[in-house]
mmCIF file with all atom_site columns, C-alpha atoms in Angstrom:
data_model
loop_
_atom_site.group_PDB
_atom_site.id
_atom_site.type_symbol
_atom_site.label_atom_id
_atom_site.label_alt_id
_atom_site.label_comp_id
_atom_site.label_asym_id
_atom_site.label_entity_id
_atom_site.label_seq_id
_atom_site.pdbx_PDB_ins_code
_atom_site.Cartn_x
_atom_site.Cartn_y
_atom_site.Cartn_z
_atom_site.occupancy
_atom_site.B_iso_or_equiv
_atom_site.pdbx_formal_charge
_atom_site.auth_seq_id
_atom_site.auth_comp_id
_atom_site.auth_asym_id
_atom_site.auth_atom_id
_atom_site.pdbx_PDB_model_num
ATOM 1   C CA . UNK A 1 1   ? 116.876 103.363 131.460 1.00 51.00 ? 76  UNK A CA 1
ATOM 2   C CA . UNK A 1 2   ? 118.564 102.562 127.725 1.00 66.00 ? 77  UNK A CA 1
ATOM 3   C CA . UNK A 1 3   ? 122.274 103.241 127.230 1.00 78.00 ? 78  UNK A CA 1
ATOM 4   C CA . UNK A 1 4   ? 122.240 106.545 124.743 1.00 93.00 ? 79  UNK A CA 1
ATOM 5   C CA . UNK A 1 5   ? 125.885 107.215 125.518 1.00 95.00 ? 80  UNK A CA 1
ATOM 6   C CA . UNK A 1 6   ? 126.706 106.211 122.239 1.00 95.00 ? 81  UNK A CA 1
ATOM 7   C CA . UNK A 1 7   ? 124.351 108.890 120.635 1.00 96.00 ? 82  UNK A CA 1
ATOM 8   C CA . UNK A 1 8   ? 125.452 111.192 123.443 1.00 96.00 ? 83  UNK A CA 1
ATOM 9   C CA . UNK A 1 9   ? 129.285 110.444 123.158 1.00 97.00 ? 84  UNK A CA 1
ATOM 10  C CA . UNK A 1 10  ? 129.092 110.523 118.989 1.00 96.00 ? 85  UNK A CA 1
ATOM 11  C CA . UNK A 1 11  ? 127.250 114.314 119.551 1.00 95.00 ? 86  UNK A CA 1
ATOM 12  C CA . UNK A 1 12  ? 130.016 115.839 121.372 1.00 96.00 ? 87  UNK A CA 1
ATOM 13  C CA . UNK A 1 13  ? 132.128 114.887 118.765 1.00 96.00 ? 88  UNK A CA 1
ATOM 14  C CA . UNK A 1 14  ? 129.830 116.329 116.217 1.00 94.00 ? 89  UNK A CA 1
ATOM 15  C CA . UNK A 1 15  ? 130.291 112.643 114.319 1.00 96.00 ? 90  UNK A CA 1
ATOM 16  C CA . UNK A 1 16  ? 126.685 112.774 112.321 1.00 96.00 ? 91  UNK A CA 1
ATOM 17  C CA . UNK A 1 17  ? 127.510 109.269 111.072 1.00 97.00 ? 92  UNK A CA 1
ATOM 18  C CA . UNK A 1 18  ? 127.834 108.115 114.962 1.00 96.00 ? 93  UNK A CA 1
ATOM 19  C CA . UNK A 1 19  ? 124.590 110.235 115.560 1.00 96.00 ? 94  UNK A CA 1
ATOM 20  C CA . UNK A 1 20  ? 122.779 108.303 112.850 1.00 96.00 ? 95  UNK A CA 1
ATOM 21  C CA . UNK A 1 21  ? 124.130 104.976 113.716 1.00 96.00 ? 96  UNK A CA 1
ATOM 22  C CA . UNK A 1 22  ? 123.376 105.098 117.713 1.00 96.00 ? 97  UNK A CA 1
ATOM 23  C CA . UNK A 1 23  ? 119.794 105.965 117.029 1.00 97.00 ? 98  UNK A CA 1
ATOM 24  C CA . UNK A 1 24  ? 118.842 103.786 114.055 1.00 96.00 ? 99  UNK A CA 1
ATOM 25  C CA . UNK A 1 25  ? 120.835 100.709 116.967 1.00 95.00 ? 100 UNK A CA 1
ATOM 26  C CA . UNK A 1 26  ? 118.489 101.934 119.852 1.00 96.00 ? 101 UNK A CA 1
ATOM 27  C CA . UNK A 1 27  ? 115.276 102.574 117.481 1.00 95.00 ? 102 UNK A CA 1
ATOM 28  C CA . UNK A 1 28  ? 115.929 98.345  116.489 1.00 95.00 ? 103 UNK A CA 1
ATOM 29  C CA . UNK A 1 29  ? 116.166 98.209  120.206 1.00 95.00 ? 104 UNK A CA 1
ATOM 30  C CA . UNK A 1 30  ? 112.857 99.452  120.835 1.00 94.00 ? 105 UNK A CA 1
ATOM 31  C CA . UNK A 1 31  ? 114.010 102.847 122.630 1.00 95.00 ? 106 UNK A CA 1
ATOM 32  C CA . UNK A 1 32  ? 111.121 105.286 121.948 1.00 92.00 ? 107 UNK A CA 1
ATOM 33  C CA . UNK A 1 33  ? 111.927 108.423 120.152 1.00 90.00 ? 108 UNK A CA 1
ATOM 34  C CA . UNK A 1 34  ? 111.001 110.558 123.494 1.00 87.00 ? 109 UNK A CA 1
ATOM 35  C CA . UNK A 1 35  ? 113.853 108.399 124.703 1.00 92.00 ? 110 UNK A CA 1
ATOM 36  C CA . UNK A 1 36  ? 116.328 108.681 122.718 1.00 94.00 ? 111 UNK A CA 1
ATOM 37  C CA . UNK A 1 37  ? 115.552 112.869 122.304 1.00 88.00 ? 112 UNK A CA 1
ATOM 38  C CA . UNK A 1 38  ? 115.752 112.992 125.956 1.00 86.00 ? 113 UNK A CA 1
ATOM 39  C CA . UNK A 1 39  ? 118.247 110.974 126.896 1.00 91.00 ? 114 UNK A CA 1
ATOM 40  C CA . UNK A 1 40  ? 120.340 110.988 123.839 1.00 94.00 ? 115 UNK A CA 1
ATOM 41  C CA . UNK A 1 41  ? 120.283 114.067 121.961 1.00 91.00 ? 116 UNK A CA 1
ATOM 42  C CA . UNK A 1 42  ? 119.035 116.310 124.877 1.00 86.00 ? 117 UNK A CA 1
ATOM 43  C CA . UNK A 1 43  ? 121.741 114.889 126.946 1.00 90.00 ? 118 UNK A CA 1
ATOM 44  C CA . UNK A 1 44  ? 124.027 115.491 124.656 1.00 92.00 ? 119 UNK A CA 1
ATOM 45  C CA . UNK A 1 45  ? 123.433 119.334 124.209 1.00 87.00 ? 120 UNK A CA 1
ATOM 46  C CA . UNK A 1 46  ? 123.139 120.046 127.858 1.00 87.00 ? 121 UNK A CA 1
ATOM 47  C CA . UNK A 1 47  ? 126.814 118.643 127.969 1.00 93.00 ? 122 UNK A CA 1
ATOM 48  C CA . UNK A 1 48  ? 127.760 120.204 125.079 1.00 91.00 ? 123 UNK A CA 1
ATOM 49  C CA . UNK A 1 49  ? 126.383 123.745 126.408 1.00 86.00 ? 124 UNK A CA 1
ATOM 50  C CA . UNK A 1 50  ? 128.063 123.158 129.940 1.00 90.00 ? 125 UNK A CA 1
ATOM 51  C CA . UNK A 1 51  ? 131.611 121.962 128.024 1.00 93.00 ? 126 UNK A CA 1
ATOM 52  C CA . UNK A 1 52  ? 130.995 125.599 126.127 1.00 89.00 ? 127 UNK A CA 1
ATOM 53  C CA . UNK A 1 53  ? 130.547 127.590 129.547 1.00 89.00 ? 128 UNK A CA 1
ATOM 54  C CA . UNK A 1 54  ? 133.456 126.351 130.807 1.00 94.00 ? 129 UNK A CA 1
ATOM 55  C CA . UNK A 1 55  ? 135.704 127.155 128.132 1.00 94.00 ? 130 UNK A CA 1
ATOM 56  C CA . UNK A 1 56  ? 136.181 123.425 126.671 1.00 95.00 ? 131 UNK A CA 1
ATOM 57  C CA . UNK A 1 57  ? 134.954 123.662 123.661 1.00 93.00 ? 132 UNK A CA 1
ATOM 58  C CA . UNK A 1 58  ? 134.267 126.357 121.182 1.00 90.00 ? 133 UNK A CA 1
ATOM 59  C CA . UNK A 1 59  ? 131.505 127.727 118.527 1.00 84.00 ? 134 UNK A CA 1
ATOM 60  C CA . UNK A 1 60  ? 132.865 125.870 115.557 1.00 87.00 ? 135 UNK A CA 1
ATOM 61  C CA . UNK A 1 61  ? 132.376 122.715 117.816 1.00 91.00 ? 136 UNK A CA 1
ATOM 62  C CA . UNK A 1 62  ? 129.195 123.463 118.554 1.00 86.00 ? 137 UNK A CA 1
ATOM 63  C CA . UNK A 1 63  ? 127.989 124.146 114.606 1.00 84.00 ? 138 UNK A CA 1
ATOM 64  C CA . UNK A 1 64  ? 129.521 120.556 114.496 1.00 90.00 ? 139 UNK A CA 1
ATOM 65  C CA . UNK A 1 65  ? 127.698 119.257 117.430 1.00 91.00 ? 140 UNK A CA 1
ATOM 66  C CA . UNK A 1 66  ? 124.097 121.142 116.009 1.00 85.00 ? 141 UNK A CA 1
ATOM 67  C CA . UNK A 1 67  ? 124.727 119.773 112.780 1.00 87.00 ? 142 UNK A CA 1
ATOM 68  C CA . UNK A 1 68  ? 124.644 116.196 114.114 1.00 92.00 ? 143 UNK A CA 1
ATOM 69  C CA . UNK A 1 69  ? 122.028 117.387 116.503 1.00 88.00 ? 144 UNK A CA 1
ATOM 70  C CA . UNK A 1 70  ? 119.516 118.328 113.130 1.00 85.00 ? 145 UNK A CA 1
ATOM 71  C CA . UNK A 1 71  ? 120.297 115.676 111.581 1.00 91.00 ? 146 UNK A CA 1
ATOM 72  C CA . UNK A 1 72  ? 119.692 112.758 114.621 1.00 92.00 ? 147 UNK A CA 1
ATOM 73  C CA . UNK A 1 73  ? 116.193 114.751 114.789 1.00 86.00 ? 148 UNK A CA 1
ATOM 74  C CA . UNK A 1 74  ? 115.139 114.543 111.105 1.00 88.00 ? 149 UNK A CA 1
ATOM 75  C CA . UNK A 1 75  ? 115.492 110.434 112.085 1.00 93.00 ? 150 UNK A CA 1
ATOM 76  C CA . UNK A 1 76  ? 114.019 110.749 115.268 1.00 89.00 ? 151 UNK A CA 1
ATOM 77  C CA . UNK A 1 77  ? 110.818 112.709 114.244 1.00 85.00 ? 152 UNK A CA 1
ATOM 78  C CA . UNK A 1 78  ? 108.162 110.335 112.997 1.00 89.00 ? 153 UNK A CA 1
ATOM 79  C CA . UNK A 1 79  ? 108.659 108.762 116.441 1.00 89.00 ? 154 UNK A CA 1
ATOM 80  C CA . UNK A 1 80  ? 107.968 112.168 118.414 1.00 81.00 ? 155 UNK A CA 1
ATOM 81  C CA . UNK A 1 81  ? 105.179 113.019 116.115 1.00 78.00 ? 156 UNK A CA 1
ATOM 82  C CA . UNK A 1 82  ? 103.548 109.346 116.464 1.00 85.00 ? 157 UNK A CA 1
ATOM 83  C CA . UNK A 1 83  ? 104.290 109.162 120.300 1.00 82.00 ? 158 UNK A CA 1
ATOM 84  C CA . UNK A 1 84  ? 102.776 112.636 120.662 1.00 78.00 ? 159 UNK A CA 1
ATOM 85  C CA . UNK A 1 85  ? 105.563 114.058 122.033 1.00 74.00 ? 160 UNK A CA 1
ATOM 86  C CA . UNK A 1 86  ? 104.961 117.496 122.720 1.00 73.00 ? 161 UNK A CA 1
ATOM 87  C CA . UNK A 1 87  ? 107.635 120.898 122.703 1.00 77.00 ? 162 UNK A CA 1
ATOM 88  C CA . UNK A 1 88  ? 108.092 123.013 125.458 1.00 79.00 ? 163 UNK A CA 1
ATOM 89  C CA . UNK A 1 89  ? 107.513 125.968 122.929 1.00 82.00 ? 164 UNK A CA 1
ATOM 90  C CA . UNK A 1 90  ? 107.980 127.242 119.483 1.00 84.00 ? 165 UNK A CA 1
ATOM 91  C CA . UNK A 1 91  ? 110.433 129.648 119.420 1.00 83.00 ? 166 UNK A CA 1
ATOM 92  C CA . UNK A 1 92  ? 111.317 132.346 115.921 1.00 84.00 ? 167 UNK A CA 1
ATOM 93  C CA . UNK A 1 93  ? 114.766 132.795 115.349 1.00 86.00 ? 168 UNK A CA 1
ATOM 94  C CA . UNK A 1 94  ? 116.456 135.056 112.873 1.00 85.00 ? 169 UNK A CA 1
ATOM 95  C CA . UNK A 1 95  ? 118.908 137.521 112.194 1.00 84.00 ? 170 UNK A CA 1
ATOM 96  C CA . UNK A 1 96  ? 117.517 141.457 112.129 1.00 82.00 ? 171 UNK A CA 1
ATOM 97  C CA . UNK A 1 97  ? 117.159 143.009 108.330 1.00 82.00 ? 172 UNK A CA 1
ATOM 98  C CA . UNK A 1 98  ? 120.558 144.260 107.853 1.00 79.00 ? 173 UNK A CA 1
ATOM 99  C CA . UNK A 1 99  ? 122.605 141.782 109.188 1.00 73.00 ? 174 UNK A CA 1
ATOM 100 C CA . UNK A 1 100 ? 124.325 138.762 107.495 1.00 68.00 ? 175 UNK A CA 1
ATOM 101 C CA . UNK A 1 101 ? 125.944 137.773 110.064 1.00 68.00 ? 176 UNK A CA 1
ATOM 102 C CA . UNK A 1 102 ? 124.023 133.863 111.586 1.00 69.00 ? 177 UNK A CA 1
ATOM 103 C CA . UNK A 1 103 ? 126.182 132.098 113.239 1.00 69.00 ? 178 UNK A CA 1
ATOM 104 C CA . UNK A 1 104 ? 125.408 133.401 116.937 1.00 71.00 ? 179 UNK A CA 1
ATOM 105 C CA . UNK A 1 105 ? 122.070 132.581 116.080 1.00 76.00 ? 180 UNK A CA 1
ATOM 106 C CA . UNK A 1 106 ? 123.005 129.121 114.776 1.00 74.00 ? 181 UNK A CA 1
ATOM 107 C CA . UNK A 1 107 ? 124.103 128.641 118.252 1.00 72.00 ? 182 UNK A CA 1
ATOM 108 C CA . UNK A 1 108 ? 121.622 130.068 120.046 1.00 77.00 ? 183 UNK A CA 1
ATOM 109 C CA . UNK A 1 109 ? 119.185 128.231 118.259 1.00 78.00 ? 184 UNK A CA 1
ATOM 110 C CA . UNK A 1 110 ? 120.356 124.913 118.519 1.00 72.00 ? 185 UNK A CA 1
ATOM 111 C CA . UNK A 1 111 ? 121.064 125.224 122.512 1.00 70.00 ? 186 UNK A CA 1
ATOM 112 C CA . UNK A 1 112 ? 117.201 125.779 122.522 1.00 77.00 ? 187 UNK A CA 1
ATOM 113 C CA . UNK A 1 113 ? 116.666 123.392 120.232 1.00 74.00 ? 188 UNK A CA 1
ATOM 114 C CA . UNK A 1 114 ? 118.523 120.920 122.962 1.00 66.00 ? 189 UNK A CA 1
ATOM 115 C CA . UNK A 1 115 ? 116.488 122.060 125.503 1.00 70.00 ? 190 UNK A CA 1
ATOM 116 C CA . UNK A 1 116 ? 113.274 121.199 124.298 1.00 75.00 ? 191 UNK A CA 1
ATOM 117 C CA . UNK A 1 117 ? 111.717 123.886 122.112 1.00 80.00 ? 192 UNK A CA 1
ATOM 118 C CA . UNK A 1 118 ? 110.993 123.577 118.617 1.00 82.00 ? 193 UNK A CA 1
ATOM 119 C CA . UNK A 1 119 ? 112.855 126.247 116.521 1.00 85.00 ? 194 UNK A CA 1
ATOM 120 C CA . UNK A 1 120 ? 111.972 127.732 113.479 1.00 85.00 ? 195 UNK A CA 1
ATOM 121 C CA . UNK A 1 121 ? 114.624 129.783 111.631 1.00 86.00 ? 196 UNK A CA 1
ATOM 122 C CA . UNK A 1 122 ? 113.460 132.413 109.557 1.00 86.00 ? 197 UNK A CA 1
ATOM 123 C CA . UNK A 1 123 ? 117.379 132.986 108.001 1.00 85.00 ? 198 UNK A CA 1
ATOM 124 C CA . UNK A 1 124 ? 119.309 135.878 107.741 1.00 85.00 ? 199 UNK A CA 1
ATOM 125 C CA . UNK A 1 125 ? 118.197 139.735 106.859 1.00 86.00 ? 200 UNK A CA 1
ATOM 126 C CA . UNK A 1 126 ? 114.830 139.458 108.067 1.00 86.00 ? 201 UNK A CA 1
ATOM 127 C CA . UNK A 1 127 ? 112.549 142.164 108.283 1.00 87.00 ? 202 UNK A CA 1
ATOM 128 C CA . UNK A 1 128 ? 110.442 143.150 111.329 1.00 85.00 ? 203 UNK A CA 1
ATOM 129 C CA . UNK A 1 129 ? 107.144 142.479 109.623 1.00 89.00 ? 204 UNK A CA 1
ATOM 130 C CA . UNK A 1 130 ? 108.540 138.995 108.031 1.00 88.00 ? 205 UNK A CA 1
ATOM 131 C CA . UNK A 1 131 ? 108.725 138.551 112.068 1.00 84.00 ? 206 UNK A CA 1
ATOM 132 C CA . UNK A 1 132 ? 105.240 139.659 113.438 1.00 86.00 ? 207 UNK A CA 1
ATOM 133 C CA . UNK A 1 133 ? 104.042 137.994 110.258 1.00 89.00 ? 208 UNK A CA 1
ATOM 134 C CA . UNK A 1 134 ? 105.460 134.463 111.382 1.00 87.00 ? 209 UNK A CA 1
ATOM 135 C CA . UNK A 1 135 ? 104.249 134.818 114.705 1.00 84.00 ? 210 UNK A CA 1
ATOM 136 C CA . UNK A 1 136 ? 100.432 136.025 113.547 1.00 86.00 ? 211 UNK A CA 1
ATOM 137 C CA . UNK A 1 137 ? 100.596 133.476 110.715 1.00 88.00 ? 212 UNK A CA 1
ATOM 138 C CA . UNK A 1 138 ? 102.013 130.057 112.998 1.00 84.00 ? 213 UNK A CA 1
ATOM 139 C CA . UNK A 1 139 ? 102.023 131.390 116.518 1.00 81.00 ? 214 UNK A CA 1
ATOM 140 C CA . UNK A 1 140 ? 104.954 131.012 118.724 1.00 78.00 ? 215 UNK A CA 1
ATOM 141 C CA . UNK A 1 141 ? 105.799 131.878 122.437 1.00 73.00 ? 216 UNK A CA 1
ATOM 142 C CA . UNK A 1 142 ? 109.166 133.128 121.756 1.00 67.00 ? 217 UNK A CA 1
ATOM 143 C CA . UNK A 1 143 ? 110.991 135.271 119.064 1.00 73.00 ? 218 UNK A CA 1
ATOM 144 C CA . UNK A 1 144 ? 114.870 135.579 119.353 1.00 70.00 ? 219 UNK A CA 1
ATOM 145 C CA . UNK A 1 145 ? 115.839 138.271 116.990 1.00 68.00 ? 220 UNK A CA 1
ATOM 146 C CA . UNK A 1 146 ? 120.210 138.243 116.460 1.00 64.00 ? 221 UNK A CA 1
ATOM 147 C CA . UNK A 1 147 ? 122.006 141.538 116.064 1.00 61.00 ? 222 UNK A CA 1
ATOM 148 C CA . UNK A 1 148 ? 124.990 143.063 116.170 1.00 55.00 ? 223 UNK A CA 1
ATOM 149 C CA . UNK A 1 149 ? 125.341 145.673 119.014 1.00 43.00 ? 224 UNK A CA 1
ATOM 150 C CA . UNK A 1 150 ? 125.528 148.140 116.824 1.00 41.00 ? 225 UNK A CA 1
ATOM 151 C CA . UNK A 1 151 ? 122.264 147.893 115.168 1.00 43.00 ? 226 UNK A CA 1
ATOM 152 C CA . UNK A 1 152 ? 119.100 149.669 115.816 1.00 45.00 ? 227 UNK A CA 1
ATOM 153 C CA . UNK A 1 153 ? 115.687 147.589 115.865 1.00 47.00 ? 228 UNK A CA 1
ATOM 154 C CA . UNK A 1 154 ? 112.386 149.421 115.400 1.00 48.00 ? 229 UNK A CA 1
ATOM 155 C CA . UNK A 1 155 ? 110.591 149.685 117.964 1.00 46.00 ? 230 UNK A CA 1
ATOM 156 C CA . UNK A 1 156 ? 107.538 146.905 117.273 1.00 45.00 ? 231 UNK A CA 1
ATOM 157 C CA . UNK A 1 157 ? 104.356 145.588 119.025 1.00 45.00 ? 232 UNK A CA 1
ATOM 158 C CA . UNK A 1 158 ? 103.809 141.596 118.556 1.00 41.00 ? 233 UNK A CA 1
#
């Protein structure tokens, strides 16, 4: 098994830099890229979601730790794609027409993201049909839609 703690420990610290540097070190290694997602950057967010259940670290930690996330992927992904690495899903995220408000998605989304699925966000203020549309158009076997509690979705049929 290849020592990732490097990419893991340079996640949870949202250090991009240290994200970049640990996997471009195991990639000259010879670590795969299903490797290094799984035992790196997967790692890394299952930690980071546990350290959020309990209280130890907070959202703005986590935008830190998804931003390093993205970013350790964009490297990583001409290895998954050439290894044939497959998702456990696509998953549609976005934040309901009439709301402005991301950042729960953000979070949401990149938790997913570090557990496997492959997450397309469709933004902010998004319209029911700009959702059924994604999912007709690209497929997808999940659609998180983020809204406040106070907000009324239409009723819809996918």
């Amino acid at each position: 098994m290849a020592n990732l703690n490097a990419i893991v420990e340079s996640l949870l610290q949202g250090h991009t830099p240290g994200v970049e540097k640990g996997i471009r070190d195991a990639l000259d290694r010879g670590v795969s890229g299903r490797t290094i997602w799984c035992e790196g950057l997967i790692r890394g967010m299952e930690i980071a979601g546990e350290k959020f259940k309990q209280g130890e670290i907070g959202v703005p930690d986590l935008l830190f730790i998804g931003q390093a996330m993205r970013t350790g992927k964009v490297l990583i992904d001409p290895h998954l794609v050439a290894e044939q690495v497959a998702f456990l899903g696509k998953l549609f995220i976005g934040t309901v027409e009439g709301e402005w408000h991301g950042m729960g998605k953000q979070v949401v989304g990149l938790m997913l993201e570090g557990a496997g699925f492959e997450v397309i966000n469709l933004g902010v203020n998004v319209s029911a049909d700009a959702f059924v549309e994604a999912v007709a158009e690209r497929g997808a076997e999940l659609v998180c839609m983020s809204a406040q509690m106070t907000s009324t979705l239409p009723a819809m049929e996918v």
